[in-house]
Tab-separated table of C-alpha atoms in Angstrom:
chain	number	residue	atom	x	y	z
Y	1	MET	CA	-10.337	-9.755	-18.444
Y	2	ASN	CA	-6.751	-8.600	-17.956
Y	3	ILE	CA	-6.419	-5.628	-15.608
Y	4	ALA	CA	-3.318	-3.536	-14.845
Y	5	ILE	CA	-2.868	-0.606	-12.280
Y	6	TYR	CA	-1.309	2.677	-13.191
Y	7	GLY	CA	0.715	3.520	-10.194
Y	8	ALA	CA	3.114	1.339	-8.426
Y	9	GLY	CA	3.141	3.160	-5.025
Y	10	GLY	CA	1.218	2.346	-1.793
Y	11	PHE	CA	-2.167	3.135	-3.215
Y	12	GLY	CA	-1.420	0.933	-6.117
Y	13	LYS	CA	-0.796	-1.980	-3.693
Y	14	GLU	CA	-4.171	-1.204	-1.981
Y	15	VAL	CA	-5.878	-1.259	-5.391
Y	16	ALA	CA	-4.249	-4.677	-5.931
Y	17	CYS	CA	-5.940	-5.856	-2.679
Y	18	LEU	CA	-9.221	-4.353	-3.726
Y	19	ILE	CA	-9.050	-6.316	-7.004
Y	20	ASN	CA	-8.365	-9.527	-4.968
Y	21	ARG	CA	-11.408	-8.731	-2.873
Y	22	ILE	CA	-13.684	-8.255	-5.850
Y	23	ASN	CA	-12.460	-11.512	-7.286
Y	24	ALA	CA	-13.000	-13.293	-3.939
Y	25	SER	CA	-16.636	-11.997	-3.838
Y	26	GLY	CA	-17.278	-13.900	-7.227
Y	27	CYS	CA	-18.695	-11.062	-9.009
Y	28	CYS	CA	-15.610	-10.468	-11.373
Y	29	ASP	CA	-12.744	-12.482	-12.564
Y	30	TRP	CA	-9.868	-9.956	-13.066
Y	31	ASN	CA	-6.401	-11.116	-14.149
Y	32	LEU	CA	-3.913	-8.526	-12.742
Y	33	VAL	CA	-1.219	-8.685	-15.126
Y	34	GLY	CA	1.093	-5.942	-13.542
Y	35	PHE	CA	1.803	-2.244	-12.927
Y	36	PHE	CA	2.478	0.786	-15.244
Y	37	ASP	CA	4.637	3.510	-13.691
Y	38	ASP	CA	7.010	6.180	-15.348
Y	39	SER	CA	8.956	6.615	-12.265
Y	40	LYS	CA	9.699	3.131	-11.377
Y	41	PRO	CA	12.115	0.714	-13.110
Y	42	VAL	CA	10.797	-1.987	-15.478
Y	43	GLY	CA	10.591	-5.391	-13.666
Y	44	MET	CA	10.568	-3.973	-10.142
Y	45	GLN	CA	8.515	-6.178	-7.930
Y	46	VAL	CA	5.526	-4.426	-6.229
Y	47	SER	CA	5.172	-6.546	-2.938
Y	48	SER	CA	3.494	-9.806	-3.963
Y	49	TYR	CA	0.969	-8.314	-6.470
Y	50	GLY	CA	3.106	-8.202	-9.647
Y	51	LYS	CA	5.771	-6.271	-11.607
Y	52	VAL	CA	6.129	-2.821	-13.232
Y	53	MET	CA	5.646	-3.545	-16.969
Y	54	GLY	CA	6.601	-0.132	-18.246
Y	55	GLY	CA	5.227	3.455	-18.390
Y	56	MET	CA	2.928	5.523	-20.649
Y	57	GLU	CA	4.910	4.649	-23.755
Y	58	LEU	CA	4.174	0.955	-23.497
Y	59	LEU	CA	0.565	1.702	-22.480
Y	60	SER	CA	0.033	3.819	-25.570
Y	61	SER	CA	1.170	1.010	-27.873
Y	62	TYR	CA	-0.524	-1.848	-26.034
Y	63	SER	CA	-2.102	-3.986	-28.601
Y	64	GLU	CA	-4.566	-6.090	-26.528
Y	65	PRO	CA	-7.603	-5.239	-24.680
Y	66	LEU	CA	-6.714	-4.124	-21.232
Y	67	ALA	CA	-8.445	-2.499	-18.142
Y	68	ILE	CA	-6.537	0.152	-16.276
Y	69	ALA	CA	-7.169	1.297	-12.796
Y	70	ILE	CA	-5.426	4.710	-12.090
Y	71	ALA	CA	-4.202	4.241	-8.656
Y	72	ILE	CA	-2.653	7.705	-7.909
Y	73	ASN	CA	-3.900	9.386	-4.776
Y	74	ASP	CA	-3.834	12.789	-6.309
Y	75	ASN	CA	-6.835	13.851	-8.423
Y	76	LYS	CA	-4.923	16.403	-10.590
Y	77	ALA	CA	-2.341	13.725	-11.408
Y	78	VAL	CA	-5.107	11.188	-12.259
Y	79	LYS	CA	-6.605	13.758	-14.602
Y	80	ARG	CA	-3.386	14.293	-16.411
Y	81	ILE	CA	-2.769	10.655	-16.782
Y	82	ARG	CA	-6.294	9.893	-18.184
Y	83	GLU	CA	-5.820	12.718	-20.640
Y	84	SER	CA	-2.729	11.039	-21.853
Y	85	ILE	CA	-4.166	7.751	-22.673
Y	86	ASP	CA	-5.720	7.592	-26.008
Y	87	ASN	CA	-5.177	3.920	-26.818
Y	88	PRO	CA	-8.539	2.531	-27.957
Y	89	MET	CA	-7.643	-0.857	-26.532
Y	90	ILE	CA	-7.674	0.482	-22.985
Y	91	SER	CA	-10.926	0.584	-20.738
Y	92	PHE	CA	-11.491	2.158	-17.403
Y	93	PRO	CA	-13.809	-0.135	-15.202
Y	94	ASN	CA	-15.411	0.976	-11.998
Y	95	LEU	CA	-13.698	-1.056	-9.039
Y	96	ILE	CA	-16.105	-1.220	-6.142
Y	97	ASP	CA	-15.411	-2.980	-3.035
Y	98	PRO	CA	-18.051	-5.653	-2.276
Y	99	SER	CA	-18.697	-4.126	1.222
Y	100	LEU	CA	-20.223	-1.078	-0.503
Y	101	PHE	CA	-23.749	-0.423	0.996
Y	102	TYR	CA	-26.178	1.046	-1.337
Y	103	VAL	CA	-29.409	2.396	0.170
Y	104	ASP	CA	-31.001	1.948	-3.407
Y	105	LYS	CA	-28.680	0.774	-6.121
Y	106	GLN	CA	-31.132	1.091	-8.761
Y	107	THR	CA	-31.074	5.030	-8.317
Y	108	VAL	CA	-27.528	5.458	-8.354
Y	109	THR	CA	-25.591	6.216	-11.613
Y	110	MET	CA	-21.917	6.168	-12.178
Y	111	GLY	CA	-19.378	6.886	-14.942
Y	112	GLU	CA	-16.030	5.033	-15.480
Y	113	GLY	CA	-12.884	4.756	-13.693
Y	114	ASN	CA	-14.138	5.182	-10.057
Y	115	ILE	CA	-12.512	3.439	-7.241
Y	116	ILE	CA	-14.549	2.698	-4.133
Y	117	GLN	CA	-12.763	1.153	-1.203
Y	118	ASN	CA	-14.180	-0.715	1.770
Y	119	ASP	CA	-17.037	0.008	4.030
Y	120	CYS	CA	-18.503	2.902	2.174
Y	121	MET	CA	-22.303	3.922	2.035
Y	122	ILE	CA	-23.914	5.428	-0.985
Y	123	SER	CA	-27.633	6.671	-0.250
Y	124	CYS	CA	-30.444	6.993	-3.014
Y	125	ASP	CA	-30.595	9.294	-6.053
Y	126	VAL	CA	-26.874	9.741	-6.368
Y	127	VAL	CA	-25.008	10.630	-9.362
Y	128	ILE	CA	-21.240	10.009	-9.521
Y	129	GLY	CA	-18.998	10.980	-12.492
Y	130	SER	CA	-15.802	9.409	-13.602
Y	131	PHE	CA	-12.463	8.831	-12.071
Y	132	ASN	CA	-13.468	9.584	-8.470
Y	133	LEU	CA	-11.586	8.058	-5.516
Y	134	ILE	CA	-14.004	7.284	-2.695
Y	135	ASN	CA	-11.803	5.881	0.171
Y	136	ASP	CA	-12.451	3.771	3.206
Y	137	HIS	CA	-15.582	4.541	5.297
Y	138	VAL	CA	-16.866	7.348	3.147
Y	139	VAL	CA	-20.641	8.106	3.479
Y	140	VAL	CA	-22.461	9.784	0.339
Y	141	GLY	CA	-25.944	11.196	1.307
Y	142	HIS	CA	-28.995	11.280	-0.750
Y	143	ASP	CA	-29.357	13.423	-3.964
Y	144	ASN	CA	-25.792	14.014	-4.168
Y	145	VAL	CA	-24.275	14.899	-7.633
Y	146	ILE	CA	-20.403	14.311	-7.814
Y	147	GLY	CA	-18.445	15.287	-10.929
Y	148	ASP	CA	-15.067	13.933	-12.142
Y	149	PHE	CA	-11.604	13.434	-10.607
Y	150	ASN	CA	-12.483	14.084	-6.973
Y	151	GLY	CA	-10.801	12.642	-4.035
Y	152	LEU	CA	-12.953	11.622	-0.926
Y	153	MET	CA	-10.606	10.657	1.780
Y	154	PRO	CA	-11.289	8.076	4.562
Y	155	ALA	CA	-14.321	8.760	6.600
Y	156	ALA	CA	-15.360	11.984	4.763
Y	157	HIS	CA	-19.238	12.282	5.135
Y	158	LEU	CA	-21.422	14.195	2.668
Y	159	SER	CA	-24.897	15.015	3.739
Y	160	GLY	CA	-27.921	15.239	1.513
Y	161	GLY	CA	-28.439	17.423	-1.484
Y	162	ILE	CA	-24.792	18.215	-2.095
Y	163	THR	CA	-23.429	19.042	-5.575
Y	164	ILE	CA	-19.680	18.742	-6.165
Y	165	GLY	CA	-17.897	19.707	-9.506
Y	166	ASN	CA	-14.462	18.522	-10.529
Y	167	ASN	CA	-10.907	18.250	-9.135
Y	168	ASN	CA	-11.893	18.627	-5.514
Y	169	LEU	CA	-10.184	17.009	-2.400
Y	170	LEU	CA	-12.212	16.294	0.714
Y	171	GLY	CA	-9.770	15.403	3.462
Y	172	VAL	CA	-9.995	12.570	6.077
Y	173	ALA	CA	-12.943	12.696	8.280
Y	174	SER	CA	-14.066	15.941	6.792
Y	175	VAL	CA	-17.841	16.791	6.693
Y	176	VAL	CA	-19.948	18.629	4.107
Y	177	LEU	CA	-23.400	19.816	5.458
Y	178	GLN	CA	-26.590	19.475	3.460
Y	179	GLY	CA	-27.350	21.483	0.443
Y	180	MET	CA	-23.848	22.765	-0.146
Y	181	THR	CA	-22.366	23.336	-3.666
Y	182	ILE	CA	-18.695	22.829	-4.147
Y	183	GLY	CA	-17.319	23.956	-7.461
Y	184	ASN	CA	-13.830	23.095	-8.775
Y	185	GLY	CA	-10.291	22.768	-7.181
Y	186	VAL	CA	-11.558	23.123	-3.682
Y	187	THR	CA	-9.423	21.472	-0.803
Y	188	LEU	CA	-11.206	20.667	2.553
Y	189	GLY	CA	-8.819	19.929	5.201
Y	190	ALA	CA	-8.928	16.826	7.440
Y	191	ASN	CA	-11.551	16.947	10.191
Y	192	SER	CA	-13.023	20.217	8.802
Y	193	VAL	CA	-16.722	20.906	8.604
Y	194	LEU	CA	-17.924	22.922	5.524
Y	195	MET	CA	-20.843	25.010	6.433
Y	196	THR	CA	-20.671	27.912	3.740
Y	197	GLN	CA	-20.240	27.894	0.008
Y	198	PRO	CA	-16.494	27.672	-0.878
Y	199	ARG	CA	-14.824	29.555	-3.572
Y	200	ASP	CA	-13.165	27.653	-6.439
Y	201	ASN	CA	-9.509	26.683	-6.283
Y	202	SER	CA	-9.319	27.514	-2.514
Y	203	THR	CA	-8.345	25.641	0.650
Y	204	TYR	CA	-10.628	25.417	3.798
Y	205	LEU	CA	-9.755	24.254	7.230
Y	206	GLY	CA	-11.438	24.071	10.530
Y	207	VAL	CA	-14.719	23.897	12.417
Y	208	PRO	CA	-16.590	25.527	10.811
Y	209	ALA	CA	-14.182	25.572	7.799
Y	210	LYS	CA	-12.650	28.910	6.876
Y	211	ARG	CA	-10.704	29.827	3.810
Y	212	PHE	CA	-6.970	29.880	4.054
Y	213	ASP	CA	-4.355	31.247	1.780
Y	214	PHE	CA	-0.948	29.529	1.583
């Protein structure tokens, strides 16, 4: 099936590489037709992976079935873009690196539009919503429930029994201890360890992570 990437920046190129790895594994046969991006000129070459075809206007009128991967490393922007796409010809597949290790795949459920990069681990009895970015080397423990539009940056580690709402960002190499509940709009800084319940729409930094106002 034809697929395009929304976002022609660095992360868009990484998602193109992910699509190539998925194809090489033999589990899918995606045909990457190009990129959509409202801030880049039409026809711009994106490394060796394809060209910018247009922006939201073109995508809204696209007349053939097309899968879209939203490759924007900003969970709030991903939400805005998804809410702007109402073309019934567009679908949002989960793009999962072949290196993902499932402890028990049969007990994992997942929505749509998720991007899971290389060398991640997902344990058993895990629920993952839609349009989450799970970046390189992320560990998702048992009995985790993850909502929508969350970003888990490289090497983030989630212990068991964690509930995460929507629009949260967990920084590089951050850790969430077992049993925590994260609501909505929380940012956990790089290398931080969350040991207490965070407030919504707040930023936490440090070991143990403490709330900071900016």
